[in-house]
PDB file of C-alpha atoms in Angstrom:
ATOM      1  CA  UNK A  45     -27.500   1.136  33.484  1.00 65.00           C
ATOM      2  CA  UNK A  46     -24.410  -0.943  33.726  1.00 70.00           C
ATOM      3  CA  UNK A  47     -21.892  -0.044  31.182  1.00 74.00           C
ATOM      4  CA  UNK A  48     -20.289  -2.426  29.007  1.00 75.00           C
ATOM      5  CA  UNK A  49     -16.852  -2.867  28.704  1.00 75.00           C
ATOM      6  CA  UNK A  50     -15.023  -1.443  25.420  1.00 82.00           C
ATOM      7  CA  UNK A  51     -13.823  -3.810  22.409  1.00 81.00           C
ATOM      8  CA  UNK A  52     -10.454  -2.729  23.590  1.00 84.00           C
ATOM      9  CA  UNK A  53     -11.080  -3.696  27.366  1.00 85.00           C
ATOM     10  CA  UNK A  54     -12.941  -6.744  26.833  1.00 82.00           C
ATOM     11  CA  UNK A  55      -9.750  -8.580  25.024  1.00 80.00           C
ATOM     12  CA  UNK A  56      -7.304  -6.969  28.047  1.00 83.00           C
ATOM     13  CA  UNK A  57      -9.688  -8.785  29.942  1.00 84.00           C
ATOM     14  CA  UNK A  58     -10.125 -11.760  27.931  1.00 82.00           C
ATOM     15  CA  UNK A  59      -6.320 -12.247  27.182  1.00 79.00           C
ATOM     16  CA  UNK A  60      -5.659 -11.826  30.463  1.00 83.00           C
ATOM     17  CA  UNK A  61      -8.319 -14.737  31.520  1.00 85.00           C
ATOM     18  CA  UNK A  62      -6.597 -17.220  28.762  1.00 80.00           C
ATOM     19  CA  UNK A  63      -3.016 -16.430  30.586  1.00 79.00           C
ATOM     20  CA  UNK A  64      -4.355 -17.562  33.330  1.00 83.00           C
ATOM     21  CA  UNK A  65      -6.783 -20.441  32.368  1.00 81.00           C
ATOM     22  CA  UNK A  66      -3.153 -21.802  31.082  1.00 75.00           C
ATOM     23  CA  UNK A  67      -0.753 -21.229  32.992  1.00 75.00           C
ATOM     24  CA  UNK A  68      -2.758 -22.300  36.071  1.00 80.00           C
ATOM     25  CA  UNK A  69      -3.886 -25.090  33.936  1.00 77.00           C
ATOM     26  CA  UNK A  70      -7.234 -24.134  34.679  1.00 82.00           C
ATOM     27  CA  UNK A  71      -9.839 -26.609  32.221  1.00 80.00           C
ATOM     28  CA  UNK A  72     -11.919 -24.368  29.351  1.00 80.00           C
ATOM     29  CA  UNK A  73     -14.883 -25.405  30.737  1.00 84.00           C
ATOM     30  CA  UNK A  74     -14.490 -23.640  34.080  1.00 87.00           C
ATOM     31  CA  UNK A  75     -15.565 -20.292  31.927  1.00 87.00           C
ATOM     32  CA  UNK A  76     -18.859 -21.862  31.816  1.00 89.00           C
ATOM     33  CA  UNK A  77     -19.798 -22.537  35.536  1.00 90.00           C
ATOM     34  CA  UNK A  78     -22.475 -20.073  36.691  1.00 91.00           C
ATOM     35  CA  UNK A  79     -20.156 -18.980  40.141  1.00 91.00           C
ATOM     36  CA  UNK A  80     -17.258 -17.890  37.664  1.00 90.00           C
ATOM     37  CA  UNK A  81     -19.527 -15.939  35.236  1.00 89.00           C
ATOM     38  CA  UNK A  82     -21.212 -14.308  38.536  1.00 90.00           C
ATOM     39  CA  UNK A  83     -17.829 -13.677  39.881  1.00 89.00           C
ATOM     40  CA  UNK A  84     -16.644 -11.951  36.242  1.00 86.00           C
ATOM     41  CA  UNK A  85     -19.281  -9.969  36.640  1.00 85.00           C
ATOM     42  CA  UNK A  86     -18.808  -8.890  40.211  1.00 87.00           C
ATOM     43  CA  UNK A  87     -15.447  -7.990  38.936  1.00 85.00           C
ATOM     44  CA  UNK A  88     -16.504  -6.338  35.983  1.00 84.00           C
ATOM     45  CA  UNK A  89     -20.012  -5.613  35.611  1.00 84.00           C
ATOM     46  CA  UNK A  90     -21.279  -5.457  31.898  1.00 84.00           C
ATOM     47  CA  UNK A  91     -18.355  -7.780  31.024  1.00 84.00           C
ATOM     48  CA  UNK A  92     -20.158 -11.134  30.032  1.00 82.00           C
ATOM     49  CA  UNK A  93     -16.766 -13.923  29.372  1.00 83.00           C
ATOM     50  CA  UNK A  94     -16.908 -15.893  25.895  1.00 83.00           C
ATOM     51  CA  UNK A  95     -18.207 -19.466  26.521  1.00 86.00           C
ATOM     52  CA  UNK A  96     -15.885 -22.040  26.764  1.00 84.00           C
ATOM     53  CA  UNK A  97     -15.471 -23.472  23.211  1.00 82.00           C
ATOM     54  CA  UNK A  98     -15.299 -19.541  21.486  1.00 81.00           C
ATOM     55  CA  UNK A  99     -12.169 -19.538  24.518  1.00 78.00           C
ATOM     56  CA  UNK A 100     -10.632 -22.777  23.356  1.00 75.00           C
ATOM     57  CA  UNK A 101     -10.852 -21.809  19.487  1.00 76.00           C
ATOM     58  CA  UNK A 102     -11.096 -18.062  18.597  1.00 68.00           C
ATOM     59  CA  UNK A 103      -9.532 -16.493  21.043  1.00 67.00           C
ATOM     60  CA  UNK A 104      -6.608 -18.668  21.578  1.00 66.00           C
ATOM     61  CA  UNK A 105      -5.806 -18.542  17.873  1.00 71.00           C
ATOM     62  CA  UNK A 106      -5.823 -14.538  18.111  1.00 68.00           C
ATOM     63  CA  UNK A 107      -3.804 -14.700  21.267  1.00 63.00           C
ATOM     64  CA  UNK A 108      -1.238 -16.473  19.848  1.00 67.00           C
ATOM     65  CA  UNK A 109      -0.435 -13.929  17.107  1.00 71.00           C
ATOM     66  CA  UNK A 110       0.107 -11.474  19.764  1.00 69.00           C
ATOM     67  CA  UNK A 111       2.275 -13.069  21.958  1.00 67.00           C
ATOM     68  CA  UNK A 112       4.308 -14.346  19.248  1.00 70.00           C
ATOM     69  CA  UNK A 113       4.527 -11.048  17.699  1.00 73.00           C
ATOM     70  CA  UNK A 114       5.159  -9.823  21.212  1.00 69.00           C
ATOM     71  CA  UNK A 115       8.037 -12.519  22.024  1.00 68.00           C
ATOM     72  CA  UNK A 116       9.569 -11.689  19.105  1.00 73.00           C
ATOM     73  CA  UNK A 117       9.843  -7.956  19.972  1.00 71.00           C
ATOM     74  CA  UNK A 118      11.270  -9.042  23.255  1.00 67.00           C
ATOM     75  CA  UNK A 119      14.007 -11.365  22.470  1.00 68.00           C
ATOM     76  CA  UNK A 120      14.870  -8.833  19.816  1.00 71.00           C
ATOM     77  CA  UNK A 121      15.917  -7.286  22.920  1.00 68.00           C
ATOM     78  CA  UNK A 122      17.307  -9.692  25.431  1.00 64.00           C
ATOM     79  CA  UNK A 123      20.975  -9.557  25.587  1.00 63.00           C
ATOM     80  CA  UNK A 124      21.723 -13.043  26.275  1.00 63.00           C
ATOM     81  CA  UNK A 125      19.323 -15.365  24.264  1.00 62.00           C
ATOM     82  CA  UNK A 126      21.159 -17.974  24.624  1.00 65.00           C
ATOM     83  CA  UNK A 127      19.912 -18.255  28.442  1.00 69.00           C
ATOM     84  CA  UNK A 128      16.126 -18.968  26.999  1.00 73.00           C
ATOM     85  CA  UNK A 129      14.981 -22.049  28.096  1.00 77.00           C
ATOM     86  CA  UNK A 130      11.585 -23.551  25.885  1.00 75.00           C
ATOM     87  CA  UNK A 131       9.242 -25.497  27.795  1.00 76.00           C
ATOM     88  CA  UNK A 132       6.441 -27.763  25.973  1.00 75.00           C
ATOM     89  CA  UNK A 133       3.445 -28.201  28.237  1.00 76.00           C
ATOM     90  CA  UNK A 134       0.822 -30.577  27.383  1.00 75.00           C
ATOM     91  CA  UNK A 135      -2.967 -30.911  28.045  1.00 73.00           C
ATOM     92  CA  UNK A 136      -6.261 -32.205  28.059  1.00 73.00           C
ATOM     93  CA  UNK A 137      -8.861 -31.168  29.062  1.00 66.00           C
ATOM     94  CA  UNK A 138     -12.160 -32.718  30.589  1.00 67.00           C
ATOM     95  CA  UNK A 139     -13.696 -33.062  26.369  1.00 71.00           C
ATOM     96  CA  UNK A 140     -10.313 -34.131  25.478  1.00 71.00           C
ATOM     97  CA  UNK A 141      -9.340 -31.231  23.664  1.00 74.00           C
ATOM     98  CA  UNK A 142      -5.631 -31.528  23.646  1.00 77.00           C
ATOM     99  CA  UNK A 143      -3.481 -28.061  24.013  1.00 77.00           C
ATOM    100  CA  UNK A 144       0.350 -27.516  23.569  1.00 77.00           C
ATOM    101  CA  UNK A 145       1.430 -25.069  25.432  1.00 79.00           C
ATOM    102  CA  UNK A 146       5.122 -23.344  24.245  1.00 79.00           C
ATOM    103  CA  UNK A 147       6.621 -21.439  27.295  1.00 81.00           C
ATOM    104  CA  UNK A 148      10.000 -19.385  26.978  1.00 79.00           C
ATOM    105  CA  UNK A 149      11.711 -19.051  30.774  1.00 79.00           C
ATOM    106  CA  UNK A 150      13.635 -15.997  30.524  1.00 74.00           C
ATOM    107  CA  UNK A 151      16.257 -14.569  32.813  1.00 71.00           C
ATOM    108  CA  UNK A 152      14.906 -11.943  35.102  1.00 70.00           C
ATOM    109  CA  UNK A 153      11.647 -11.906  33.302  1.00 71.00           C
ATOM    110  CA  UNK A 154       9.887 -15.447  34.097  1.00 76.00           C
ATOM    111  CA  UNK A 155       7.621 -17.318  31.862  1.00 80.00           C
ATOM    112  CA  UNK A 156       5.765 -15.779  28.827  1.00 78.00           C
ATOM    113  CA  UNK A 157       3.852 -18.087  26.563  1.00 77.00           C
ATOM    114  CA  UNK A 158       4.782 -18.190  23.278  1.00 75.00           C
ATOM    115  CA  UNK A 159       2.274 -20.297  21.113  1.00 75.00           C
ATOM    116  CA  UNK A 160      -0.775 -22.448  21.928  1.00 75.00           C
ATOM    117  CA  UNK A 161      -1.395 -25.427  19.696  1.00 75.00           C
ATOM    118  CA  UNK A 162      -4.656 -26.955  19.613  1.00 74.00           C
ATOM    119  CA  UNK A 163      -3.371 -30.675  18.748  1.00 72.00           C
ATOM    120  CA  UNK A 164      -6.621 -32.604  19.114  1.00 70.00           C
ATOM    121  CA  UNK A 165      -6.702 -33.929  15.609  1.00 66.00           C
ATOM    122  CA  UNK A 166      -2.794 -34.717  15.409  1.00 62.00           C
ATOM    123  CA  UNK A 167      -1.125 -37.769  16.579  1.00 58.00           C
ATOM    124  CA  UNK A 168       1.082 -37.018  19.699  1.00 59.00           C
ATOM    125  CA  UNK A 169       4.599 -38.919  18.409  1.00 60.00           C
ATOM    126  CA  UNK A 170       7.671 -37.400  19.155  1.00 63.00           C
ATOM    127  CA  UNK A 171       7.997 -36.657  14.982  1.00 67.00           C
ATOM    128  CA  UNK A 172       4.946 -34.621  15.465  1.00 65.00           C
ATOM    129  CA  UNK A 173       5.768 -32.546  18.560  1.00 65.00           C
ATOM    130  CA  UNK A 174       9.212 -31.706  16.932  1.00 67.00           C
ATOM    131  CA  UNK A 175       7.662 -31.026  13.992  1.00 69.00           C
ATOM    132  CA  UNK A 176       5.236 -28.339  15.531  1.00 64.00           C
ATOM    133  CA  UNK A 177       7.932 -26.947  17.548  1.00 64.00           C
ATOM    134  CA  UNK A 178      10.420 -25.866  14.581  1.00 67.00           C
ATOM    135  CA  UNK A 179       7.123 -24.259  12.810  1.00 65.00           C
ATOM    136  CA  UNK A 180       6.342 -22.144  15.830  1.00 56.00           C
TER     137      UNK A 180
END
C-alpha cells in the first residue's frame, strides 16, 4: 500500500508547485495533463495534485496569506528596506484567467512573491492596478 502524503506535506508540496507554476509562468492547466500528474506521482507516490481550477482559486488565495504574513516577518528584518524593489507581473492564462503577480526583489535574498491577485473580473486601467497595489 502506497502511503499518502500528510495534510502538512501535501500543502509543502502544493505551495511549493504554485511557486513554481508562477514564477516559471507555467499555465494552471498544465496540473491537469496526464504526463504531469504521472510524473507527481513518480515523485511522490500517494500524492494526487489539486486540479487546475481548485490551484487557480483555493489554493492561491491561502497561499497568499502566508507569504504575506511571511514577507512581512522578513522585511521586519531587512536592514535596508529601502533597497526593495516591487515588481507587478501580469498574466493570462490559456481560459483567460488573468493573475497579478506582486514580486519583492530583495538584496541578497532574490525574489519572493508577495500577493497573487486573481483580476479576471476587474478592468486592467492603470487606476485599477494602483489601486490593488496600495491594498496589498
Amino acid at each position: 500500500m502506497i502511503p499518502v502524503p500528510k495534510q502538512e506535506e501535501r500543502h509543502g508540496i502544493i505551495n511549493a508547485l504554485l511557486d513554481m507554476l508562477i514564477m516559471c509562468n507555467i499555465a494552471f492547466r498544465e496540473v491537469d495533463c496526464p504526463w504531469f500528474r504521472r510524473f507527481c506521482r513518480h515523485l511522490r507516490p500517494g500524492f494526487i495534485p489539486a486540479c487546475a481550477s481548485t490551484m487557480r482559486g483555493n489554493y492561491i488565495d491561502n497561499r497568499q496569506t502566508q507569504v504575506t504574513i511571511a514577507i512581512e516577518q522578513l522585511l521586519a528584518t531587512v536592514v535596508f528596506p529601502h533597497l526593495i524593489t516591487l515588481v507587478l507581473d501580469c498574466r493570462t492564462d490559456i481560459i483567460n484567467t488573468s493573475v497579478w503577480v506582486i514580486i519583492a526583489l530583495l538584496p541578497n535574498i532574490g525574489p519572493i512573491v508577495l500577493e497573487t491577485i486573481n483580476a479576471s473580473a476587474e478592468s486592467h486601467t492603470g487606476e485599477r492596478i494602483l489601486a490593488s497595489i496600495m491594498c496589498s
